[in-house]
Tab-separated table of C-alpha atoms and ligand atoms in Angstrom:
chain	number	residue	atom	x	y	z
A	1	MET	CA	17.350	24.947	-14.807
A	2	SER	CA	14.066	26.462	-13.624
A	3	PHE	CA	11.236	25.204	-11.421
A	4	GLU	CA	8.989	25.098	-14.523
A	5	SER	CA	11.300	22.681	-16.290
A	6	LEU	CA	10.967	20.247	-13.363
A	7	GLY	CA	7.330	19.799	-14.288
A	8	LEU	CA	5.782	21.783	-11.449
A	9	MET	CA	2.397	23.389	-11.963
A	10	ALA	CA	2.000	27.152	-12.387
A	11	GLU	CA	0.521	27.672	-8.884
A	12	LEU	CA	3.655	26.163	-7.379
A	13	HIS	CA	6.244	28.104	-9.332
A	14	ARG	CA	4.312	31.246	-8.606
A	15	ALA	CA	4.574	30.490	-4.874
A	16	VAL	CA	8.258	29.656	-5.235
A	17	SER	CA	9.053	32.863	-7.083
A	18	GLU	CA	7.173	34.839	-4.433
A	19	LYS	CA	9.591	33.307	-1.918
A	20	GLY	CA	12.379	34.725	-4.085
A	21	TYR	CA	13.845	31.450	-5.328
A	22	SER	CA	14.870	31.556	-8.947
A	23	GLU	CA	16.582	28.199	-9.292
A	24	PRO	CA	16.043	24.802	-7.690
A	25	THR	CA	18.783	23.549	-5.353
A	26	PRO	CA	20.527	20.232	-6.221
A	27	ILE	CA	18.269	18.136	-3.947
A	28	GLN	CA	15.200	19.789	-5.465
A	29	LYS	CA	16.430	19.094	-9.016
A	30	GLN	CA	16.805	15.435	-8.187
A	31	ALA	CA	13.905	14.814	-5.831
A	32	ILE	CA	11.065	16.758	-7.474
A	33	PRO	CA	10.819	14.714	-10.739
A	34	VAL	CA	11.059	11.414	-8.814
A	35	VAL	CA	8.292	12.345	-6.383
A	36	LEU	CA	6.122	13.679	-9.207
A	37	GLU	CA	6.362	10.243	-10.836
A	38	GLY	CA	4.890	8.743	-7.684
A	39	ARG	CA	8.023	6.819	-6.744
A	40	ASP	CA	9.318	6.162	-3.248
A	41	LEU	CA	12.397	8.150	-2.333
A	42	MET	CA	15.316	7.833	0.015
A	43	GLY	CA	16.856	11.273	0.341
A	44	GLY	CA	20.256	11.902	1.860
A	45	ALA	CA	20.384	15.611	2.494
A	46	GLN	CA	22.296	17.841	4.834
A	47	THR	CA	20.530	20.636	6.668
A	48	GLY	CA	20.095	23.779	4.611
A	49	THR	CA	19.989	22.053	1.237
A	50	GLY	CA	16.390	23.004	0.486
A	51	LYS	CA	15.059	19.494	1.113
A	52	THR	CA	11.779	20.752	2.586
A	53	ALA	CA	10.747	22.333	-0.707
A	54	GLY	CA	12.231	19.242	-2.393
A	55	PHE	CA	9.471	17.074	-0.949
A	56	THR	CA	6.733	19.637	-0.272
A	57	LEU	CA	6.381	21.023	-3.806
A	58	PRO	CA	5.869	17.672	-5.564
A	59	LEU	CA	3.749	16.403	-2.647
A	60	LEU	CA	1.325	19.304	-3.134
A	61	GLN	CA	1.184	18.645	-6.859
A	62	ARG	CA	0.554	14.902	-6.369
A	63	LEU	CA	-2.316	15.679	-4.023
A	64	MET	CA	-3.837	17.995	-6.608
A	65	GLU	CA	-3.407	15.455	-9.413
A	66	THR	CA	-4.840	12.522	-7.496
A	67	SER	CA	-7.614	14.362	-5.697
A	68	GLN	CA	-10.986	12.555	-5.710
A	69	PRO	CA	-14.439	13.836	-4.899
A	70	HIS	CA	-15.357	12.949	-1.304
A	71	LYS	CA	-18.428	12.985	0.860
A	72	GLY	CA	-18.319	14.759	4.216
A	73	ARG	CA	-15.011	15.645	5.905
A	74	ARG	CA	-12.053	15.785	3.519
A	75	PRO	CA	-9.735	12.829	4.111
A	76	LEU	CA	-6.208	13.291	5.411
A	77	ARG	CA	-3.987	12.292	2.472
A	78	ALA	CA	-0.448	13.344	3.334
A	79	LEU	CA	1.435	12.974	6.609
A	80	VAL	CA	4.859	14.453	7.357
A	81	LEU	CA	6.568	13.191	10.511
A	82	THR	CA	9.371	15.246	12.046
A	83	PRO	CA	11.465	14.730	15.192
A	84	THR	CA	10.997	18.120	16.856
A	85	ARG	CA	8.319	20.707	17.424
A	86	GLU	CA	10.395	23.436	15.822
A	87	LEU	CA	10.977	21.449	12.658
A	88	ALA	CA	7.289	20.520	12.518
A	89	ALA	CA	6.336	24.193	12.766
A	90	GLN	CA	8.788	25.133	10.039
A	91	VAL	CA	7.764	22.379	7.646
A	92	ALA	CA	4.130	23.354	8.204
A	93	GLU	CA	5.008	26.949	7.352
A	94	SER	CA	6.642	25.769	4.108
A	95	VAL	CA	3.579	23.669	3.248
A	96	ARG	CA	1.416	26.751	3.766
A	97	ASP	CA	3.707	29.054	1.793
A	98	TYR	CA	4.227	26.758	-1.181
A	99	GLY	CA	0.589	25.719	-1.261
A	100	LYS	CA	-0.867	29.206	-0.915
A	101	HIS	CA	-2.333	29.225	-4.446
A	102	LEU	CA	-3.827	25.736	-4.150
A	103	PRO	CA	-7.135	24.745	-2.523
A	104	LEU	CA	-5.457	22.358	-0.064
A	105	ARG	CA	-5.685	22.566	3.712
A	106	SER	CA	-2.893	21.740	6.116
A	107	THR	CA	-2.170	21.888	9.811
A	108	VAL	CA	0.483	20.939	12.327
A	109	VAL	CA	0.378	19.051	15.630
A	110	PHE	CA	3.097	18.705	18.255
A	111	GLY	CA	3.350	18.212	21.998
A	112	GLY	CA	3.913	20.801	24.708
A	113	VAL	CA	0.813	22.808	23.812
A	114	SER	CA	-2.900	22.250	24.382
A	115	ILE	CA	-4.357	19.460	22.257
A	116	ASN	CA	-7.852	20.951	21.868
A	117	PRO	CA	-7.190	23.698	19.297
A	118	GLN	CA	-5.331	21.080	17.241
A	119	LYS	CA	-8.337	18.781	17.479
A	120	GLN	CA	-10.680	21.520	16.275
A	121	LYS	CA	-8.583	22.020	13.164
A	122	LEU	CA	-8.273	18.300	12.464
A	123	ILE	CA	-11.977	17.710	12.874
A	124	LYS	CA	-12.734	20.340	10.220
A	125	GLY	CA	-10.679	18.226	7.794
A	126	VAL	CA	-7.196	18.768	6.360
A	127	ASP	CA	-5.368	17.295	3.367
A	128	ILE	CA	-1.868	17.525	4.850
A	129	LEU	CA	-0.744	17.031	8.427
A	130	VAL	CA	2.724	17.772	9.781
A	131	ALA	CA	3.288	16.086	13.140
A	132	THR	CA	5.715	14.890	15.760
A	133	PRO	CA	5.131	11.190	16.460
A	134	GLY	CA	4.047	11.348	20.127
A	135	ARG	CA	1.342	13.973	19.689
A	136	LEU	CA	0.132	12.330	16.485
A	137	LEU	CA	-0.531	9.129	18.453
A	138	ASP	CA	-2.376	11.143	21.105
A	139	HIS	CA	-4.681	12.367	18.355
A	140	VAL	CA	-5.080	8.847	17.013
A	141	SER	CA	-6.135	7.599	20.433
A	142	GLN	CA	-8.573	10.497	20.821
A	143	ARG	CA	-9.903	9.757	17.323
A	144	SER	CA	-9.290	13.257	16.035
A	145	VAL	CA	-7.296	11.887	13.120
A	146	ASP	CA	-7.784	8.986	10.722
A	147	LEU	CA	-4.641	7.732	8.985
A	148	SER	CA	-6.341	5.135	6.806
A	149	LYS	CA	-6.522	7.337	3.686
A	150	ILE	CA	-2.880	8.446	3.602
A	151	ASP	CA	-1.471	8.509	0.052
A	152	ILE	CA	1.901	10.083	0.860
A	153	LEU	CA	4.009	9.607	3.974
A	154	VAL	CA	7.166	11.633	4.605
A	155	LEU	CA	9.675	10.831	7.345
A	156	ASP	CA	11.793	13.956	7.708
A	157	GLU	CA	15.129	13.764	9.543
A	158	ALA	CA	14.539	10.072	10.136
A	159	ASP	CA	17.970	9.631	11.730
A	160	ARG	CA	17.062	12.140	14.413
A	161	MET	CA	13.732	10.455	15.034
A	162	LEU	CA	15.557	7.199	15.715
A	163	ASP	CA	18.186	8.956	17.843
A	164	MET	CA	15.415	10.462	19.928
A	165	GLY	CA	13.836	7.096	20.580
A	166	PHE	CA	10.788	7.395	18.308
A	167	ILE	CA	11.112	4.043	16.576
A	168	HIS	CA	8.192	2.471	18.468
A	169	ASP	CA	5.956	5.458	17.820
A	170	ILE	CA	6.898	5.352	14.138
A	171	LYS	CA	6.060	1.660	13.960
A	172	LYS	CA	2.669	2.338	15.510
A	173	VAL	CA	1.998	5.013	12.905
A	174	LEU	CA	3.117	2.700	10.092
A	175	ALA	CA	0.629	0.095	11.240
A	176	LEU	CA	-2.183	2.650	10.835
A	177	VAL	CA	-1.407	3.960	7.341
A	178	PRO	CA	-2.338	2.025	4.176
A	179	LYS	CA	0.243	-0.396	2.798
A	180	LYS	CA	-0.124	1.075	-0.658
A	181	LYS	CA	1.180	4.624	-0.522
A	182	GLN	CA	4.123	6.749	-1.605
A	183	THR	CA	6.835	7.028	1.032
A	184	LEU	CA	9.659	9.561	1.197
A	185	LEU	CA	12.386	9.177	3.778
A	186	PHE	CA	14.956	11.890	4.451
A	187	SER	CA	18.003	11.460	6.608
A	188	ALA	CA	21.326	13.255	6.991
A	189	THR	CA	23.136	10.009	7.798
A	190	PHE	CA	22.588	6.395	6.754
A	191	SER	CA	23.180	4.191	9.776
A	192	SER	CA	22.321	0.512	9.726
A	193	GLU	CA	19.143	1.381	11.692
A	194	ILE	CA	18.042	3.809	9.003
A	195	LYS	CA	18.804	1.287	6.265
A	196	LYS	CA	16.739	-1.303	8.107
A	197	LEU	CA	13.820	1.095	8.424
A	198	ALA	CA	14.140	2.090	4.747
A	199	ASN	CA	14.202	-1.542	3.610
A	200	SER	CA	11.058	-2.352	5.525
A	201	LEU	CA	9.262	0.761	4.350
A	202	LEU	CA	10.302	1.780	0.862
A	203	ASN	CA	9.365	0.115	-2.389
A	204	SER	CA	12.244	0.231	-4.950
A	205	PRO	CA	13.099	3.768	-3.899
A	206	ALA	CA	15.048	6.280	-5.945
A	207	LEU	CA	18.158	7.205	-4.009
A	208	VAL	CA	18.926	10.895	-4.035
A	209	GLU	CA	21.953	12.182	-2.212
A	210	VAL	CA	23.386	15.644	-2.362
A	211	ALA	CA	26.204	15.856	0.126
A	212	ARG	CA	28.891	13.664	1.520
A	213	GLN	CA	27.915	12.057	4.768
A	214	ASN	CA	29.014	14.147	7.720
A	215	ALA	CA	30.744	16.680	5.500
A	216	ALA	CA	30.627	20.134	7.030
A	217	THR	CA	28.891	22.623	4.778
A	218	ASP	CA	31.378	24.156	2.372
A	219	THR	CA	29.862	27.619	2.529
A	220	VAL	CA	30.645	27.887	6.247
A	221	THR	CA	33.934	29.418	7.407
A	222	GLN	CA	35.054	27.631	10.552
A	223	VAL	CA	37.453	28.857	13.199
A	224	ILE	CA	38.538	27.834	16.694
A	225	HIS	CA	39.267	30.478	19.324
A	226	PRO	CA	41.279	28.812	22.106
A	227	VAL	CA	40.363	30.388	25.472
A	228	ASP	CA	40.184	29.505	29.155
A	229	LYS	CA	36.827	28.172	30.313
A	230	SER	CA	36.427	30.952	32.876
A	231	ARG	CA	36.814	33.621	30.194
A	232	LYS	CA	34.468	32.270	27.541
A	233	ARG	CA	31.568	34.517	28.476
A	234	GLU	CA	33.759	37.595	28.402
A	235	LEU	CA	35.189	36.584	25.003
A	236	LEU	CA	31.717	35.960	23.593
A	237	SER	CA	30.510	39.397	24.679
A	238	TYR	CA	33.672	40.924	23.236
A	239	LEU	CA	33.226	39.168	19.859
A	240	ILE	CA	29.565	40.170	19.609
A	241	GLY	CA	30.266	43.763	20.631
A	242	SER	CA	33.470	44.421	18.695
A	243	ASN	CA	32.146	42.860	15.488
A	244	ASN	CA	28.712	44.381	15.991
A	245	TRP	CA	26.978	41.062	15.276
A	246	GLN	CA	23.224	41.483	15.326
A	247	GLN	CA	22.037	37.864	15.062
A	248	VAL	CA	24.056	35.111	16.694
A	249	LEU	CA	23.038	31.552	17.493
A	250	VAL	CA	25.066	30.209	20.413
A	251	PHE	CA	25.245	26.563	21.457
A	252	THR	CA	25.785	25.281	24.956
A	253	ARG	CA	25.980	21.691	26.111
A	254	THR	CA	23.368	21.873	28.858
A	255	LYS	CA	20.006	23.512	29.525
A	256	HIS	CA	21.310	25.055	32.709
A	257	GLY	CA	24.332	26.438	30.836
A	258	ALA	CA	22.023	27.948	28.198
A	259	ASN	CA	19.924	29.744	30.831
A	260	ARG	CA	22.932	31.007	32.719
A	261	LEU	CA	24.686	32.299	29.612
A	262	ALA	CA	21.569	34.112	28.357
A	263	GLN	CA	21.254	35.826	31.757
A	264	GLN	CA	24.927	36.795	31.789
A	265	LEU	CA	24.748	38.264	28.288
A	266	GLU	CA	21.735	40.308	29.326
A	267	LYS	CA	23.825	41.654	32.204
A	268	ASP	CA	26.479	42.638	29.649
A	269	GLY	CA	23.803	44.635	27.820
A	270	ILE	CA	23.364	42.124	24.985
A	271	SER	CA	19.754	41.025	24.512
A	272	ALA	CA	19.573	37.238	24.687
A	273	ALA	CA	17.081	34.392	25.076
A	274	ALA	CA	17.549	30.706	25.826
A	275	ILE	CA	15.760	27.853	24.071
A	276	HIS	CA	15.809	24.281	25.377
A	277	GLY	CA	13.631	21.304	26.189
A	278	ASN	CA	12.660	22.452	29.690
A	279	LYS	CA	11.031	25.612	28.381
A	280	SER	CA	7.348	25.613	27.581
A	281	GLN	CA	6.439	25.508	23.922
A	282	GLY	CA	5.125	29.070	24.215
A	283	ALA	CA	8.440	30.320	25.579
A	284	ARG	CA	10.377	28.506	22.865
A	285	THR	CA	8.197	29.868	20.067
A	286	ARG	CA	8.430	33.380	21.509
A	287	ALA	CA	12.216	33.215	21.856
A	288	LEU	CA	12.581	31.996	18.279
A	289	ALA	CA	10.198	34.651	16.937
A	290	ASP	CA	12.043	37.410	18.847
A	291	PHE	CA	15.340	36.155	17.492
A	292	LYS	CA	14.045	35.962	13.923
A	293	SER	CA	12.581	39.460	14.092
A	294	GLY	CA	15.802	40.910	15.520
A	295	ALA	CA	14.218	41.846	18.877
A	296	VAL	CA	16.713	39.510	20.541
A	297	ARG	CA	20.311	39.555	19.377
A	298	VAL	CA	21.541	36.242	20.748
A	299	LEU	CA	19.705	32.930	20.919
A	300	VAL	CA	21.366	30.431	23.234
A	301	ALA	CA	20.328	26.863	22.437
A	302	THR	CA	21.009	23.260	23.307
A	303	ASP	CA	21.410	20.736	20.495
A	304	ILE	CA	17.962	19.179	20.594
A	305	ALA	CA	16.146	22.492	20.860
A	306	ALA	CA	18.061	23.931	17.920
A	307	ARG	CA	17.358	21.011	15.655
A	308	GLY	CA	15.477	22.212	12.619
A	309	ILE	CA	15.778	25.910	13.373
A	310	ASP	CA	15.831	27.647	10.032
A	311	ILE	CA	16.576	31.317	9.941
A	312	ASP	CA	17.198	32.893	6.575
A	313	GLN	CA	20.815	33.917	6.169
A	314	LEU	CA	21.825	33.352	9.774
A	315	PRO	CA	25.345	34.762	9.615
A	316	HIS	CA	26.982	33.610	12.875
A	317	VAL	CA	26.974	30.410	14.867
A	318	VAL	CA	29.082	30.159	18.008
A	319	ASN	CA	29.894	26.914	19.770
A	320	TYR	CA	30.240	28.238	23.288
A	321	GLU	CA	30.945	24.648	24.230
A	322	LEU	CA	31.766	21.843	21.834
A	323	PRO	CA	29.138	19.093	21.617
A	324	ASN	CA	29.771	15.708	23.238
A	325	VAL	CA	28.842	13.979	19.986
A	326	ALA	CA	30.944	15.027	16.988
A	327	GLU	CA	28.035	14.697	14.496
A	328	ASP	CA	26.217	17.444	16.394
A	329	TYR	CA	28.965	19.874	15.387
A	330	VAL	CA	27.994	19.365	11.743
A	331	HIS	CA	24.320	19.901	12.560
A	332	ARG	CA	25.113	23.012	14.576
A	333	ILE	CA	27.193	24.732	11.930
A	334	GLY	CA	24.586	23.731	9.330
A	335	ARG	CA	22.415	26.467	10.883
A	336	THR	CA	24.527	29.018	9.024
A	337	GLY	CA	25.643	29.136	5.383
A	338	ARG	CA	22.245	27.857	4.273
A	339	ALA	CA	21.167	27.566	0.648
A	340	GLY	CA	24.385	29.033	-0.703
A	341	ASN	CA	24.784	31.968	1.710
A	342	GLU	CA	28.122	32.526	3.394
A	343	GLY	CA	28.240	31.793	7.095
A	344	GLU	CA	30.727	31.839	9.923
A	345	ALA	CA	30.975	29.245	12.679
A	346	MET	CA	33.315	29.822	15.570
A	347	SER	CA	34.063	27.594	18.500
A	348	LEU	CA	35.357	28.759	21.864
A	349	VAL	CA	37.507	25.860	22.953
A	350	CYS	CA	39.112	25.392	26.355
A	351	VAL	CA	41.730	22.846	27.347
A	352	ASP	CA	39.059	20.394	28.600
A	353	GLU	CA	37.602	20.130	25.112
A	354	LEU	CA	40.672	19.236	23.062
A	355	LYS	CA	39.621	15.590	22.812
A	356	LEU	CA	36.157	16.604	21.554
A	357	LEU	CA	37.823	18.880	19.005
A	358	LYS	CA	39.984	16.010	17.759
A	359	ASP	CA	36.902	13.846	17.275
A	360	ILE	CA	35.211	16.593	15.270
A	361	GLU	CA	38.245	17.136	13.047
A	362	LYS	CA	38.436	13.410	12.425
A	363	LEU	CA	34.766	13.307	11.458
A	364	ILE	CA	34.908	16.254	9.052
A	365	LYS	CA	38.310	15.117	7.788
A	366	ARG	CA	39.972	18.482	8.138
A	367	ASP	CA	41.750	20.593	10.726
A	368	ILE	CA	39.851	23.697	11.742
A	369	PRO	CA	42.039	26.839	11.724
A	370	GLN	CA	42.789	28.288	15.149
A	371	SER	CA	43.033	31.929	16.065
A	372	VAL	CA	43.860	33.229	19.545
A	373	ILE	CA	42.131	36.546	20.272
A	374	GLU	CA	44.482	39.133	21.732
A	375	GLY	CA	43.838	39.597	25.423
A	376	PHE	CA	42.203	36.156	25.689
A	377	GLU	CA	45.292	33.952	25.377
A	378	PRO	CA	44.760	30.677	27.263
A	379	ASP	CA	46.801	30.149	30.430
A	380	PRO	CA	49.108	27.196	29.624
A	381	SER	CA	49.341	26.199	33.302
A	382	ILE	CA	45.634	25.220	33.430
A	383	LYS	CA	45.176	21.442	33.333
A	384	ALA	CA	42.292	19.723	31.570
A	385	GLU	CA	39.352	18.700	33.748
A	386	PRO	CA	36.545	16.242	33.014
A	387	ILE	CA	33.601	17.821	31.226
A	388	ASN	CA	30.349	18.282	33.109
A	389	ARG	CA	27.707	16.770	30.861
A	390	GLY	CA	24.793	18.117	32.788
A	391	ARG	CA	22.114	16.082	34.509
A	392	GLY	CA	21.261	12.710	33.020
A	393	GLY	CA	24.064	12.757	30.496
A	394	GLN	CA	21.968	14.999	28.164
A	395	ARG	CA	22.568	13.990	24.578
A	396	GLY	CA	24.273	10.753	25.523
A	397	GLY	CA	20.974	9.413	26.782
A	398	ALA	CA	18.917	10.692	23.899
A	399	ARG	CA	21.365	9.434	21.317
A	400	GLY	CA	21.113	5.937	22.605
A	401	GLY	CA	17.347	6.165	22.578
A	402	GLN	CA	15.665	2.890	21.830
A	403	ASN	CA	18.464	1.488	19.787
A	404	GLY	CA	20.834	0.892	22.622
A	405	GLY	CA	23.375	3.483	21.551
A	406	GLN	CA	24.154	1.946	18.166
A	407	ASN	CA	23.119	5.135	16.571
A	408	SER	CA	25.035	5.781	13.431
A	409	GLY	CA	26.525	2.544	12.285
A	410	GLN	CA	29.890	4.132	12.788
A	411	LYS	CA	32.350	2.960	15.348
A	412	ARG	CA	31.666	4.789	18.553
A	413	ARG	CA	34.641	5.890	20.507
A	414	PRO	CA	34.837	4.361	23.965
A	415	GLN	CA	33.414	6.788	26.499
A	416	ALA	CA	35.811	7.800	29.245
A	417	ARG	CA	34.601	6.310	32.496
A	418	ARG	CA	34.473	8.753	35.306
A	419	LYS	CA	33.468	8.384	38.903
A	420	PRO	CA	30.635	10.719	39.825
A	421	ALA	CA	31.827	13.603	41.966
A	422	ALA	CA	31.165	13.180	45.666
A	423	GLY	CA	27.701	14.310	46.653
A	424	LYS	CA	26.486	14.379	43.028
A	425	ASN	CA	23.946	11.944	41.651
A	426	PRO	CA	25.513	9.313	39.456
A	427	ARG	CA	24.070	9.040	35.934
A	428	PRO	CA	20.794	7.129	35.874
A	429	GLY	CA	20.992	3.362	35.659
A	430	LYS	CA	20.537	1.321	32.517
A	431	ASN	CA	16.801	1.021	32.825
A	432	ALA	CA	16.153	4.520	34.043
A	433	ARG	CA	13.445	6.274	32.099
A	434	ARG	CA	13.462	9.878	31.122
A	435	ARG	CA	11.282	12.092	29.001
A	436	ASN	CA	12.330	12.934	25.497
A	437	ASN	CA	11.616	16.151	23.647
A	438	ASN	CA	8.038	15.282	22.965
A	439	GLY	CA	7.214	14.380	26.489
A	440	ASN	CA	7.333	10.648	25.762
A	441	GLN	CA	9.275	8.354	27.998
A	442	VAL	CA	12.348	6.772	26.509
A	443	ARG	CA	14.796	4.325	27.968
A	444	ASN	CA	18.093	5.822	28.963
A	445	ALA	CA	21.019	4.214	27.245
A	446	ALA	CA	23.484	5.392	29.908
B	501	AMP	P1	15.853	23.296	4.189
B	501	AMP	O1	17.075	22.483	3.864
B	501	AMP	O2	14.631	22.722	3.602
B	501	AMP	O3	15.739	23.551	5.655
B	501	AMP	O4	16.013	24.731	3.474
B	501	AMP	C1	17.050	25.614	3.797
B	501	AMP	C2	16.766	27.051	3.358
B	501	AMP	O5	16.861	27.211	1.951
B	501	AMP	C3	15.395	27.573	3.733
B	501	AMP	O6	15.567	28.856	4.310
B	501	AMP	C4	14.648	27.688	2.432
B	501	AMP	O7	13.694	28.707	2.498
B	501	AMP	C5	15.771	27.978	1.451
B	501	AMP	N1	15.527	27.499	0.083
B	501	AMP	C6	14.843	26.399	-0.284
B	501	AMP	N2	14.851	26.256	-1.624
B	501	AMP	C7	15.544	27.292	-2.127
B	501	AMP	C8	15.908	27.691	-3.464
B	501	AMP	N3	15.547	26.988	-4.549
B	501	AMP	N4	16.645	28.813	-3.607
B	501	AMP	C9	17.025	29.525	-2.510
B	501	AMP	N5	16.716	29.197	-1.231
B	501	AMP	C10	15.994	28.099	-1.034
C-alpha cells in the first residue's frame, strides 16, 4: 500500500517521499482515511509507530480542503496539544516538513523560553499551532491567540498529559474551542481517566489501535546486565568503549543522578550531556541537538525529559537505573527500534532493583534475558537497600498529578513505606505543591 492510495494529495506524498518513507506504517494506514473523512479518532499507538505523520498528513489536507477566504489575519484552525516541550518541538518539525509544499503556516509555543518571539509569530497569523497546555493558556490570557476558529484539535500523548497534571489546563482549552470541530486523541494507554476524557470529547470516534497495551516493542532486543550499584558507571563506560557505541541514550532515575553520570562519563573521556527538567530550555535543546548531530556521544536523561525524544534509528538505550514505574520502562525502550529499525535496550540492574525488575517483567509479560559481563559479576554478599527516589519522589509525584494517583486504571502495587533517613527531608505532604515540566504548579500526590 502506498501513501497515494490512502487518498493523500500530491503535495503531501511528495513531502513524505522526500523524508524517505515509501510505505505507510500500520497506524498511518488506519488513521489517515478516517481523519480525511472528517471523523473523530481515538488512536492507541505506542511510541515510534509513526503516529505523528498519521495525524499530521490528513490534518494538513483537511485544512487545505476546507480553507475559506478570510479578511485580515488568517485564523488559527488546527491546534495540537502535547505534554512536553520536546514533543511539541518535534511535532512542529513534522508539521513543517510534511506541509512544506503547501501554503499553510504553523508555529509552536511552549514554556521555559521567552514568550515575546512566540507572540510575534502568532500575531502574524498561523493556520496550525502546536503547544504545551500551560504556555498556550499564557498566550490566551495575553490575547496573542484566538481559539474560537479551531476546526481540528489533536491531543497527543493524552495519557501523559493527564499523568503530568494537565487536566485542568486541558479543560480550560476545551472551553475556548468551538463545540463543532474534529477531535483526534492519541494515547499509549487507555486508563479510566482517558476513557472519561474521550467520552466527553469525542463524537462517535473511530477507534484505531496498533499495538497491545504496554507491550514492549518487538523490534527491540532487551537484556539485563546484573551488576553492583557501585560499579554501574564503570560498566557503562566499558560497554560504550568496548562496543564502540557512538549514540547512546541513558536513563537515570533522578536529575541529580543524570548530571553526576554525565560528568563522570566526561571524566572517562566519553562526551556526554544531561537533559532534565531543571535545565533551561536552551540547554535542553542544545544537548538534544548535539546528541542528534553526533557531537555528543551519550545523552543522559530522566523520564520526563526524554518523553517524546525522537532520534532516527537510535540504536542503543541503557537503563542505568530501572524506573520506579514499570510503564516508564516501555516508554524508555520505545526510544529505540523505531519504525521497524532494530534496537537494543540494556538495563544495568543491582540487587536493590530486583523488585522493580519483577514489576516490569510482569507488565510486559515476559522474562528479560540476563547476561553477566565478565569482570563485573555482582558480589552476592551485598544486601538490597531501599532505593533513593530523589527529592520530592520525582515521578511518583508527577504520576499522581491531579488525578490522585489513579493513573492507569490498572491495579497499583502498594508502595513500600519507608521512614525518611535521619536528617533528610521527608517527602512533601499531601497538599504540597510543586512545579511540573511546564512550570505550572501541580498538587503532589505523595
Ligand atoms: P512517531 O511515532 O510519530 O514518533 O514516529 C516515529 C518515527 O518513524 C519518526 O522518526 C518518523 O520520522 C518515522 N516514520 C514515520 N512514518 C514513517 C513511515 N511511513 N516509514 C518510515 N518511517 C516513518
